[in-house]
XYZ file of C-alpha atoms in Angstrom:
683
model
C 131.596 79.698 124.171
C 133.047 77.788 121.209
C 136.480 78.668 119.916
C 136.925 80.035 116.419
C 139.353 80.252 113.571
C 138.250 82.437 110.666
C 140.035 82.854 107.371
C 138.757 84.967 104.512
C 139.936 84.522 100.949
C 139.141 86.893 98.128
C 140.290 85.251 94.964
C 143.399 83.156 95.545
C 144.978 84.952 98.531
C 143.919 85.445 102.166
C 143.607 89.028 103.366
C 145.279 88.715 106.758
C 144.676 92.274 107.981
C 140.914 91.678 107.799
C 141.123 88.220 109.456
C 142.053 89.659 112.829
C 139.311 92.277 112.673
C 136.612 89.730 111.858
C 137.815 87.362 114.603
C 137.652 90.137 117.185
C 134.126 91.148 116.225
C 133.017 87.513 116.244
C 134.308 86.956 119.775
C 132.459 90.014 121.041
C 129.228 89.042 119.303
C 129.300 85.404 120.321
C 129.489 86.235 123.990
C 126.129 88.002 123.997
C 124.147 87.173 120.864
C 122.735 84.061 119.197
C 123.831 85.152 115.714
C 127.410 84.493 114.649
C 129.021 87.210 112.487
C 130.980 85.441 109.769
C 131.989 88.558 107.812
C 131.612 92.160 108.967
C 132.928 93.730 105.757
C 130.977 94.643 102.620
C 133.076 93.470 99.695
C 133.343 94.128 95.975
C 133.830 90.912 94.014
C 134.335 90.798 90.257
C 136.712 92.264 87.702
C 135.612 95.862 86.999
C 135.725 99.227 88.745
C 132.370 100.369 90.163
C 132.312 103.964 91.392
C 128.661 104.271 92.408
C 128.308 101.699 95.182
C 128.175 103.479 98.564
C 130.155 101.724 101.262
C 131.974 99.485 98.785
C 135.498 99.856 97.421
C 135.447 100.808 93.718
C 138.136 98.290 92.797
C 137.268 94.595 93.099
C 138.771 92.855 96.108
C 138.707 89.442 94.506
C 136.544 87.143 92.462
C 135.155 84.879 95.194
C 134.836 84.597 98.931
C 135.861 81.878 101.384
C 135.201 82.032 105.141
C 136.127 79.428 107.794
C 134.219 79.370 111.077
C 133.480 76.910 113.856
C 130.107 75.729 115.153
C 129.729 73.564 118.258
C 126.084 72.526 117.762
C 124.940 71.925 114.138
C 121.281 72.812 113.629
C 118.999 73.820 110.785
C 119.886 77.468 110.425
C 119.740 80.676 108.396
C 122.380 82.646 106.557
C 121.845 86.411 106.565
C 123.832 88.703 104.274
C 123.778 91.983 102.401
C 124.054 91.985 98.604
C 123.639 94.101 95.493
C 123.948 93.912 91.695
C 123.563 90.164 91.400
C 123.043 89.413 87.716
C 124.480 85.986 87.094
C 124.787 82.737 89.035
C 126.608 83.084 92.372
C 126.632 79.813 94.283
C 126.613 79.650 98.075
C 128.313 76.490 99.294
C 128.732 75.241 102.829
C 131.339 72.530 103.244
C 131.271 71.897 99.513
C 127.483 71.524 99.365
C 125.472 74.073 97.400
C 122.748 75.421 99.682
C 121.508 78.335 97.551
C 122.291 80.857 94.852
C 122.376 84.572 95.570
C 119.037 86.121 94.647
C 119.342 87.882 91.299
C 118.566 91.530 91.850
C 120.268 94.820 91.052
C 118.970 96.756 94.053
C 120.720 96.411 97.382
C 118.957 94.137 99.859
C 119.398 92.095 103.012
C 118.760 88.480 102.064
C 118.123 85.301 104.034
C 118.998 81.771 102.918
C 117.966 78.433 104.422
C 120.792 76.213 105.685
C 119.833 72.536 106.109
C 121.114 70.821 109.253
C 122.972 68.176 107.263
C 125.095 70.876 105.579
C 126.508 72.093 108.925
C 129.409 70.385 110.665
C 130.333 70.279 114.320
C 133.629 72.119 114.391
C 135.130 73.839 111.386
C 132.830 74.936 108.543
C 133.785 76.378 105.183
C 131.466 78.916 103.535
C 132.154 79.930 99.931
C 130.444 82.296 97.517
C 131.663 82.113 93.946
C 130.344 82.898 90.467
C 129.885 80.850 87.353
C 131.184 83.908 85.485
C 133.827 86.033 87.201
C 132.961 89.092 85.089
C 129.774 89.690 87.113
C 130.618 92.416 89.640
C 128.705 92.285 92.914
C 128.830 93.543 96.478
C 128.330 91.017 99.278
C 129.083 90.878 102.977
C 127.854 91.479 106.522
C 127.262 87.742 106.730
C 125.739 86.128 109.824
C 124.930 82.539 110.752
C 121.650 82.404 112.687
C 120.978 79.153 114.614
C 117.285 79.077 113.713
C 115.524 77.665 110.695
C 114.539 80.123 107.992
C 110.844 79.484 108.664
C 111.267 80.169 112.387
C 113.537 83.182 112.051
C 111.437 84.885 109.364
C 108.093 83.699 110.812
C 107.081 82.246 107.461
C 103.580 81.155 106.546
C 102.192 79.692 103.307
C 100.084 81.450 100.679
C 98.518 80.298 97.415
C 97.965 82.600 94.428
C 95.974 81.875 91.285
C 95.527 84.126 88.255
C 92.662 83.313 85.915
C 90.763 84.827 83.044
C 87.513 86.297 84.254
C 84.572 84.474 82.782
C 86.260 81.345 81.487
C 88.178 80.705 84.694
C 91.149 79.460 82.674
C 94.611 79.993 84.189
C 96.640 82.845 82.704
C 100.353 83.575 82.504
C 100.795 86.757 84.502
C 103.042 89.080 86.454
C 102.284 88.950 90.186
C 103.389 91.589 92.678
C 103.404 91.157 96.450
C 103.974 94.265 98.562
C 103.432 95.243 102.178
C 100.690 97.697 103.034
C 103.455 100.334 103.094
C 104.310 99.492 99.478
C 107.574 97.651 100.171
C 108.300 94.680 97.931
C 108.036 91.491 99.946
C 110.698 88.827 100.375
C 109.290 85.684 98.754
C 110.373 82.268 100.017
C 110.072 78.710 98.718
C 108.690 80.021 95.439
C 111.362 79.164 92.892
C 110.714 76.836 89.993
C 111.695 76.310 86.368
C 108.268 77.448 85.213
C 108.436 80.880 86.816
C 110.666 83.904 87.298
C 110.999 85.227 90.846
C 112.495 88.416 92.188
C 111.858 90.420 95.357
C 108.099 91.028 95.442
C 107.698 89.734 91.875
C 106.633 86.466 90.266
C 106.060 85.622 86.624
C 103.920 82.518 86.362
C 102.949 80.574 83.267
C 99.486 79.970 84.714
C 99.856 77.271 87.352
C 98.883 77.900 90.965
C 101.726 79.643 92.785
C 102.671 78.490 96.276
C 105.030 80.552 98.396
C 105.792 81.565 101.958
C 105.842 85.051 103.475
C 106.663 86.565 106.834
C 103.563 87.121 108.939
C 101.764 90.314 107.944
C 99.224 91.925 105.665
C 100.032 92.162 101.964
C 98.616 93.613 98.787
C 98.802 91.077 95.968
C 98.249 92.219 92.382
C 98.300 90.563 88.978
C 98.762 92.010 85.501
C 99.325 90.720 81.973
C 100.584 93.688 80.002
C 98.675 96.682 78.705
C 95.809 94.788 77.060
C 94.589 93.365 80.369
C 93.072 94.686 83.567
C 94.911 94.808 86.875
C 93.487 92.811 89.789
C 94.380 93.297 93.455
C 93.559 91.631 96.758
C 94.637 92.295 100.343
C 95.499 89.170 102.320
C 96.511 88.454 105.915
C 99.301 85.898 106.206
C 100.133 84.215 109.518
C 96.983 85.200 111.362
C 96.289 81.702 112.607
C 94.128 80.977 109.593
C 93.332 77.465 108.457
C 93.369 76.315 105.734
C 96.155 78.120 103.863
C 94.931 81.539 102.630
C 94.345 81.786 98.890
C 94.389 84.761 96.550
C 92.248 84.308 93.440
C 92.812 87.109 90.929
C 90.708 87.469 87.773
C 91.897 89.440 84.735
C 89.783 90.867 81.916
C 90.975 91.538 78.370
C 90.243 95.284 78.269
C 92.018 96.345 75.066
C 90.925 94.596 71.896
C 93.401 94.659 68.996
C 91.772 92.650 66.186
C 94.037 92.371 63.170
C 97.141 93.321 65.174
C 99.646 91.391 67.269
C 101.827 92.782 70.047
C 105.525 92.691 69.161
C 108.631 93.448 71.195
C 111.609 93.907 68.874
C 114.259 94.319 71.580
C 114.841 91.568 74.171
C 117.909 90.432 76.108
C 119.084 87.771 78.533
C 121.995 87.774 80.941
C 123.133 84.358 79.758
C 123.896 85.679 76.280
C 124.223 89.469 76.453
C 126.243 89.359 79.679
C 124.310 92.036 81.565
C 120.882 92.297 83.115
C 119.671 89.303 85.116
C 117.082 87.330 83.113
C 117.819 83.760 82.111
C 116.455 82.385 78.858
C 113.814 80.379 80.719
C 112.803 83.444 82.728
C 112.587 85.531 79.585
C 110.095 83.249 77.848
C 107.926 83.001 80.976
C 107.981 86.801 81.231
C 106.969 87.200 77.588
C 103.910 85.019 78.154
C 103.154 86.902 81.361
C 103.175 90.264 79.549
C 101.023 89.208 76.604
C 103.759 89.689 73.994
C 102.724 87.761 70.880
C 105.698 88.271 68.552
C 109.029 88.173 70.369
C 112.292 89.113 68.652
C 115.340 87.750 70.502
C 118.083 90.370 70.148
C 121.019 89.587 72.380
C 124.161 91.590 71.603
C 126.027 90.136 68.615
C 124.499 86.695 69.174
C 121.767 84.639 67.545
C 119.391 83.154 70.129
C 116.473 80.791 69.565
C 113.741 80.934 72.233
C 111.801 78.011 70.756
C 113.446 75.176 72.726
C 112.703 77.028 75.966
C 109.129 77.732 74.883
C 108.591 74.069 74.101
C 110.120 72.867 77.350
C 107.806 75.130 79.369
C 104.728 74.528 77.160
C 104.563 78.195 76.137
C 104.300 77.802 72.354
C 100.605 78.727 72.350
C 101.292 82.191 73.755
C 103.733 83.729 71.276
C 105.790 83.300 68.137
C 109.509 83.826 68.647
C 111.996 85.041 66.061
C 115.778 84.939 66.168
C 117.261 88.384 65.769
C 120.446 90.145 66.780
C 121.294 93.503 68.302
C 124.297 94.212 66.127
C 126.296 96.305 68.562
C 128.889 98.532 66.942
C 130.889 101.466 68.257
C 128.675 103.686 66.109
C 125.173 102.634 67.080
C 123.143 99.528 67.828
C 120.884 97.882 65.258
C 118.247 95.228 65.793
C 118.033 92.927 62.805
C 115.676 90.055 62.069
C 114.976 87.380 61.133
C 118.270 85.554 61.462
C 119.200 81.898 61.093
C 119.746 80.647 64.676
C 122.617 78.473 63.432
C 124.047 81.079 61.069
C 127.087 83.272 61.550
C 126.649 86.724 63.053
C 127.241 89.952 61.096
C 130.565 91.761 61.351
C 129.722 94.137 64.185
C 133.038 95.992 64.375
C 132.236 97.891 61.161
C 131.450 101.570 61.874
C 130.458 102.598 58.347
C 126.680 102.261 58.439
C 126.261 101.403 54.765
C 128.769 98.553 54.963
C 127.459 97.468 58.361
C 123.841 97.223 57.206
C 124.860 95.545 53.946
C 126.598 92.908 56.041
C 123.538 92.530 58.247
C 121.219 92.028 55.282
C 123.651 89.531 53.769
C 123.015 87.330 56.806
C 119.300 87.200 56.015
C 117.828 90.117 57.943
C 114.778 91.702 56.322
C 114.270 94.429 58.930
C 116.990 96.650 60.404
C 116.081 99.020 63.251
C 118.235 101.784 64.709
C 117.941 101.375 68.474
C 117.774 104.147 71.088
C 119.133 106.768 68.648
C 119.938 109.287 71.408
C 121.746 106.796 73.675
C 124.016 106.868 75.629
C 123.907 110.663 75.945
C 123.653 113.778 73.800
C 127.366 114.205 72.964
C 127.948 110.546 72.044
C 124.763 109.304 70.395
C 124.662 108.279 66.704
C 122.609 111.267 65.544
C 124.958 113.737 67.204
C 127.965 111.939 65.713
C 126.339 112.205 62.291
C 125.786 115.943 62.775
C 122.057 115.545 62.147
C 120.004 118.711 61.925
C 116.945 118.110 64.120
C 114.786 120.361 61.950
C 115.809 119.543 58.376
C 117.107 115.981 58.784
C 120.369 116.864 56.997
C 123.640 115.324 58.173
C 126.779 117.456 58.319
C 128.917 114.715 56.807
C 126.253 113.533 54.395
C 125.945 110.208 56.219
C 123.478 107.765 54.704
C 120.845 106.256 57.004
C 120.346 102.759 55.533
C 118.109 101.353 58.292
C 114.397 100.616 57.864
C 113.069 101.792 61.220
C 114.025 103.571 64.423
C 112.914 103.276 68.027
C 110.728 106.161 69.153
C 109.863 104.304 72.351
C 112.392 102.249 74.275
C 110.767 101.719 77.658
C 114.030 101.227 79.566
C 115.688 104.270 77.940
C 112.885 106.820 77.708
C 113.518 110.477 76.952
C 112.154 112.915 79.534
C 110.347 114.731 76.726
C 108.016 112.219 75.056
C 108.211 114.158 71.766
C 112.000 114.492 71.618
C 112.626 111.554 69.284
C 109.523 112.419 67.278
C 111.196 115.709 66.365
C 114.164 113.778 64.971
C 111.882 111.385 63.120
C 109.707 114.121 61.634
C 112.850 115.826 60.318
C 113.904 112.617 58.582
C 110.432 112.100 57.117
C 110.430 115.673 55.822
C 113.768 115.021 54.191
C 112.108 112.184 52.307
C 113.347 109.161 54.216
C 110.865 106.324 54.709
C 111.764 105.256 58.229
C 109.220 103.322 60.267
C 108.629 104.228 63.914
C 108.711 101.323 66.376
C 108.414 100.730 70.109
C 110.284 98.189 72.238
C 111.251 97.380 75.816
C 115.005 96.668 75.565
C 114.531 94.663 78.751
C 117.599 92.942 80.169
C 116.108 91.990 83.531
C 113.102 90.192 84.955
C 111.983 93.370 86.720
C 111.660 95.495 83.549
C 108.546 94.233 81.730
C 108.946 92.828 78.254
C 106.480 94.524 75.954
C 106.131 97.671 78.044
C 107.307 99.452 74.955
C 105.922 97.522 71.999
C 104.920 97.672 68.354
C 101.502 96.643 67.099
C 101.899 94.743 63.838
C 99.100 93.928 61.349
C 98.529 90.193 61.115
C 96.257 87.950 59.087
C 95.867 85.763 62.178
C 95.136 86.583 65.800
C 96.587 83.232 66.876
C 99.867 84.172 68.616
C 101.337 80.743 67.894
C 100.876 81.055 64.123
C 102.076 84.530 63.231
C 103.478 84.830 59.711
C 106.956 86.275 60.265
C 107.435 87.287 56.618
C 104.109 89.139 56.712
C 105.187 90.894 59.908
C 108.495 91.941 58.338
C 106.644 93.445 55.381
C 104.489 95.440 57.796
C 107.607 96.978 59.337
C 108.969 97.832 55.896
C 105.662 99.302 54.695
C 105.154 101.370 57.845
C 101.783 99.837 58.715
C 102.708 99.263 62.387
C 102.011 101.489 65.401
C 104.015 102.422 68.493
C 102.784 101.707 72.008
C 103.747 102.497 75.585
C 100.586 101.470 77.417
C 98.115 102.818 74.831
C 96.826 101.394 71.553
C 96.119 103.656 68.567
C 95.050 103.181 64.975
C 93.935 105.788 62.431
C 92.275 106.037 59.036
C 91.671 108.844 56.571
C 88.189 108.819 55.016
C 87.568 105.591 56.914
C 89.748 103.483 54.605
C 93.322 104.734 54.269
C 95.459 103.483 57.143
C 99.101 103.759 58.120
C 101.477 103.460 55.180
C 98.684 104.210 52.686
C 98.481 107.027 50.143
C 95.207 108.914 50.570
C 93.892 111.406 47.988
C 93.089 114.878 49.292
C 89.512 115.878 48.505
C 88.537 119.516 48.425
C 91.438 120.764 50.507
C 90.283 119.054 53.716
C 90.754 115.594 55.096
C 88.726 113.740 57.697
C 90.402 111.182 59.897
C 89.207 108.815 62.593
C 91.546 107.830 65.413
C 90.816 104.925 67.756
C 92.440 105.140 71.199
C 92.253 102.239 73.654
C 93.846 101.660 77.062
C 93.230 99.531 80.162
C 91.586 100.998 83.244
C 94.922 101.518 84.989
C 96.313 103.833 82.275
C 94.971 107.326 81.602
C 95.396 108.748 78.053
C 95.045 112.548 78.142
C 95.590 114.047 74.665
C 95.549 112.971 71.037
C 97.483 115.190 68.635
C 97.588 115.419 64.849
C 100.871 116.299 63.116
C 101.106 117.336 59.486
C 104.724 117.118 58.312
C 105.737 117.145 61.967
C 103.833 120.339 62.796
C 100.945 119.941 65.236
C 97.742 121.079 63.523
C 95.055 119.783 65.877
C 94.636 118.404 69.375
C 91.807 116.885 71.389
C 91.548 116.138 75.093
C 90.720 112.673 76.360
C 88.642 112.200 79.484
C 89.733 108.952 81.127
C 87.700 107.626 84.046
C 89.970 106.062 86.706
C 89.552 102.308 86.778
C 87.564 102.183 83.537
C 89.047 100.933 80.301
C 88.992 103.398 77.408
C 88.039 102.553 73.838
C 86.999 105.646 71.921
C 87.121 107.016 68.405
C 88.092 110.632 67.763
C 87.213 112.496 64.572
C 89.551 115.072 63.040
C 88.911 117.493 60.201
C 92.219 118.876 59.017
C 93.047 121.495 56.423
C 95.491 119.857 54.019
C 98.590 121.538 52.614
C 98.690 122.459 48.961
C 101.401 119.853 48.473
C 101.825 116.218 49.530
C 102.166 115.630 53.257
C 102.451 112.948 55.907
C 99.943 112.716 58.753
C 100.816 111.226 62.154
C 98.740 110.929 65.327
C 100.327 110.812 68.788
C 98.539 110.015 72.058
C 100.061 111.115 75.373
C 98.926 109.798 78.752
C 99.896 109.815 82.405
C 102.824 107.784 83.653
C 102.337 104.613 85.695
C 103.578 104.431 89.297
C 102.324 100.955 90.216
C 105.369 98.711 90.870
C 104.013 96.099 88.497
C 104.398 98.353 85.453
C 106.152 101.540 86.557
C 107.246 103.743 83.660
C 110.745 105.214 83.735
C 109.355 108.643 82.864
C 106.038 110.235 83.740
C 104.089 109.431 80.589
C 102.480 106.745 78.483
C 102.232 107.048 74.720
C 100.999 105.693 71.417
C 101.713 106.807 67.861
C 100.752 105.911 64.341
C 103.112 105.689 61.449
C 102.414 108.167 58.627
C 99.376 108.197 56.417
C 100.576 109.863 53.214
C 98.409 112.537 51.592
C 98.370 113.030 47.823
C 97.464 116.702 47.339
C 98.231 117.028 43.611
C 96.462 113.837 42.563
C 99.394 112.351 40.677
C 99.094 109.034 42.514
C 102.456 109.229 44.250
C 103.832 110.804 47.406
C 106.422 113.581 47.201
C 108.191 114.555 50.428
C 108.566 118.156 51.653
C 112.163 118.027 50.441
C 111.040 117.085 46.925
C 108.490 119.895 47.004
C 111.142 122.348 48.194
C 113.486 121.378 45.371
C 110.681 121.771 42.836
C 109.801 125.253 44.096
C 113.435 126.328 44.213
C 113.806 125.158 40.622
C 111.110 127.615 39.549
C 112.804 130.760 40.943
C 116.113 132.534 40.548
C 118.843 131.405 42.974
C 118.967 134.681 44.886
C 118.237 135.379 48.541
C 115.199 137.553 47.932
C 113.400 134.842 45.962
C 114.252 132.226 48.584
C 112.831 134.423 51.341
C 109.597 134.837 49.403
C 109.253 131.080 49.080
C 109.870 130.583 52.790
C 107.371 133.264 53.777
C 104.687 131.809 51.543
C 104.456 128.392 53.171
C 104.341 126.429 56.440
C 107.343 125.875 58.760
C 108.106 122.285 57.706
C 108.357 123.129 54.014
C 110.068 126.435 54.826
C 112.920 124.625 56.564
C 113.369 122.321 53.564
C 113.450 125.327 51.245
C 116.039 127.046 53.428
C 118.341 124.054 53.751
C 118.201 123.152 50.065
C 118.777 126.781 49.032
C 122.152 126.871 50.774
C 123.891 125.101 47.897
C 122.400 127.537 45.348
C 123.269 130.845 47.012
C 126.510 132.780 47.225
C 128.468 132.389 50.473
C 127.470 135.851 51.700
C 123.814 135.085 51.015
C 124.056 131.775 52.885
C 125.139 133.645 56.013
C 122.416 136.246 55.496
C 119.867 133.451 55.160
C 121.080 131.924 58.429
C 120.724 135.253 60.228
C 117.275 135.805 58.740
C 116.116 132.319 59.755
C 117.449 132.952 63.247
C 115.359 136.119 63.422
C 112.290 134.036 62.586
C 112.828 131.636 65.488
C 110.103 133.471 67.377
C 107.625 132.533 64.650
C 108.099 128.786 64.985
C 110.382 126.464 66.951
C 111.492 124.651 63.773
C 113.325 127.781 62.583
C 115.368 128.136 65.767
C 116.022 124.407 65.865
C 117.249 124.514 62.282
C 119.730 127.320 62.923
C 121.039 125.764 66.144
C 121.890 122.544 64.313
C 123.596 124.039 61.276
C 127.239 122.972 60.831
C 129.436 124.929 63.214
C 126.550 126.048 65.420
C 126.154 125.156 69.090
C 122.922 123.155 69.623
């Protein structure tokens, strides 16, 4: 049995009390097992407290690791260890030679790394694990040296995977998933490359044939390319004595046609710039191509990033147009802004006054400003709660101005459990007269979370993703002619000609609308709903056949209000459980932006708030008259009448109005919601 001397260093200083423990365990193990335990502890490295890592100390125990051990017979070998929350670059070096980098993955896993024979010394060996950026907190440990090659120890066998467009046979950028027949994500070996992004069970490829190695077994291999494409799957046996190397040939079909629209993700991050997540810039652009995103807005926190050099290097320019943006990250909300000059200075993000903040953002060139995840991080601390926003009337307790152009109703990595929760907020703002465009985004920080899962469909004069007119796209956001998507595509027209953002005349008290709903065969839309001023007025069921793509037009005949209104359609579908595109909550969704209805024929749109003020101006400012107005109309206008009457009534009447509105909560949810969000009330 060889002798040993082991020293562990965490940061600059040895931890002597652990040295003796590790030496003792090594001596026991080496007398009866082939594997050599190098470290039997599970350590927290980094610079921050982490309270939710079972089996790991919350406080960091250092910033890097150094272990000394002795080997009598150098051979090609394998390093086995346990790890979690690897976001940045952590280099594994043996005797000063880099042999690998820790696999980037948030989830805890046991990982195996190949050790070439020439890296191992006879006698003392020095193993180090250290980061490029010490602010990345990880857990690592339970390290063993196994005197077998990685291929032998893991029983690895080769596999080839190709993803092509059905019909043409042309290679496609895609997201590939490899899982066991029990659904466990497979460890993928010898698969890395600059032209792909690889995680456990996951590969993004830009279209070239993918070669990898897997442990012997049977696997289910699937390929996807975002919500416009089919999903293809194939079961393959690896290591069954087959010759030649088994091949998986997956064909994808474009199942959702979106002529006149391009798929946009307005919210994208990388670890290299934002400092959290795990996607590099190169991995991000490969992932965008693999998800079929056509207009990509780079929005790292308080930084300007230009994807174009990475696109060019990887020959991905033909797949999407990239735009430099910025997630201006303040202590009072996050705002995506674009376009920005990649070489320009960033906005002053420490400003908490929204008017000054957005003025500063626009001064840097941004044409579109979006309020991100408006109910994040939680209900007590989100921007709308801080502003004291009434979720029924849209009023703010402090009178705060909302100077942004759009707000996220879908953020696929921060979904609300209730798919309509943010719509309620948005409808209240629309009823108050604010022209705020609804958008969808992914907010992806990692390779695992798909870019473009949440997305916005933007009208475009070209369907060529390499030639999208960015100014034209910005105008579409400002005009509200875009639609929101989480796996489903929707577009709507009134009288066959008035689309989103348009003003449609009301003819004869009724309107007819057509709504097109489209989804791939692996997503099941279930209901399409019509909302007039935020109140649902009609609903139709959707029958989706499993495995069959849906592309259907629904006709609605809706009784118009006697005043101007806004009309929105929302489609709700089942959630996705497939690991290639799993939704964080159990739904998929699509939504239009408003089509405005001109009921009085004056050629302009007046919001419910404007209508409420006009009606209040025609009656005496007494409680009885206000009640009559409220009782004579629909809930959306009634709430606007009630909230705008408060400044016209005596104090005693204001309280009486509140009590009366509370008594009407049983008549419609907007009344109860309004009262619960009045100043001083408990929501």
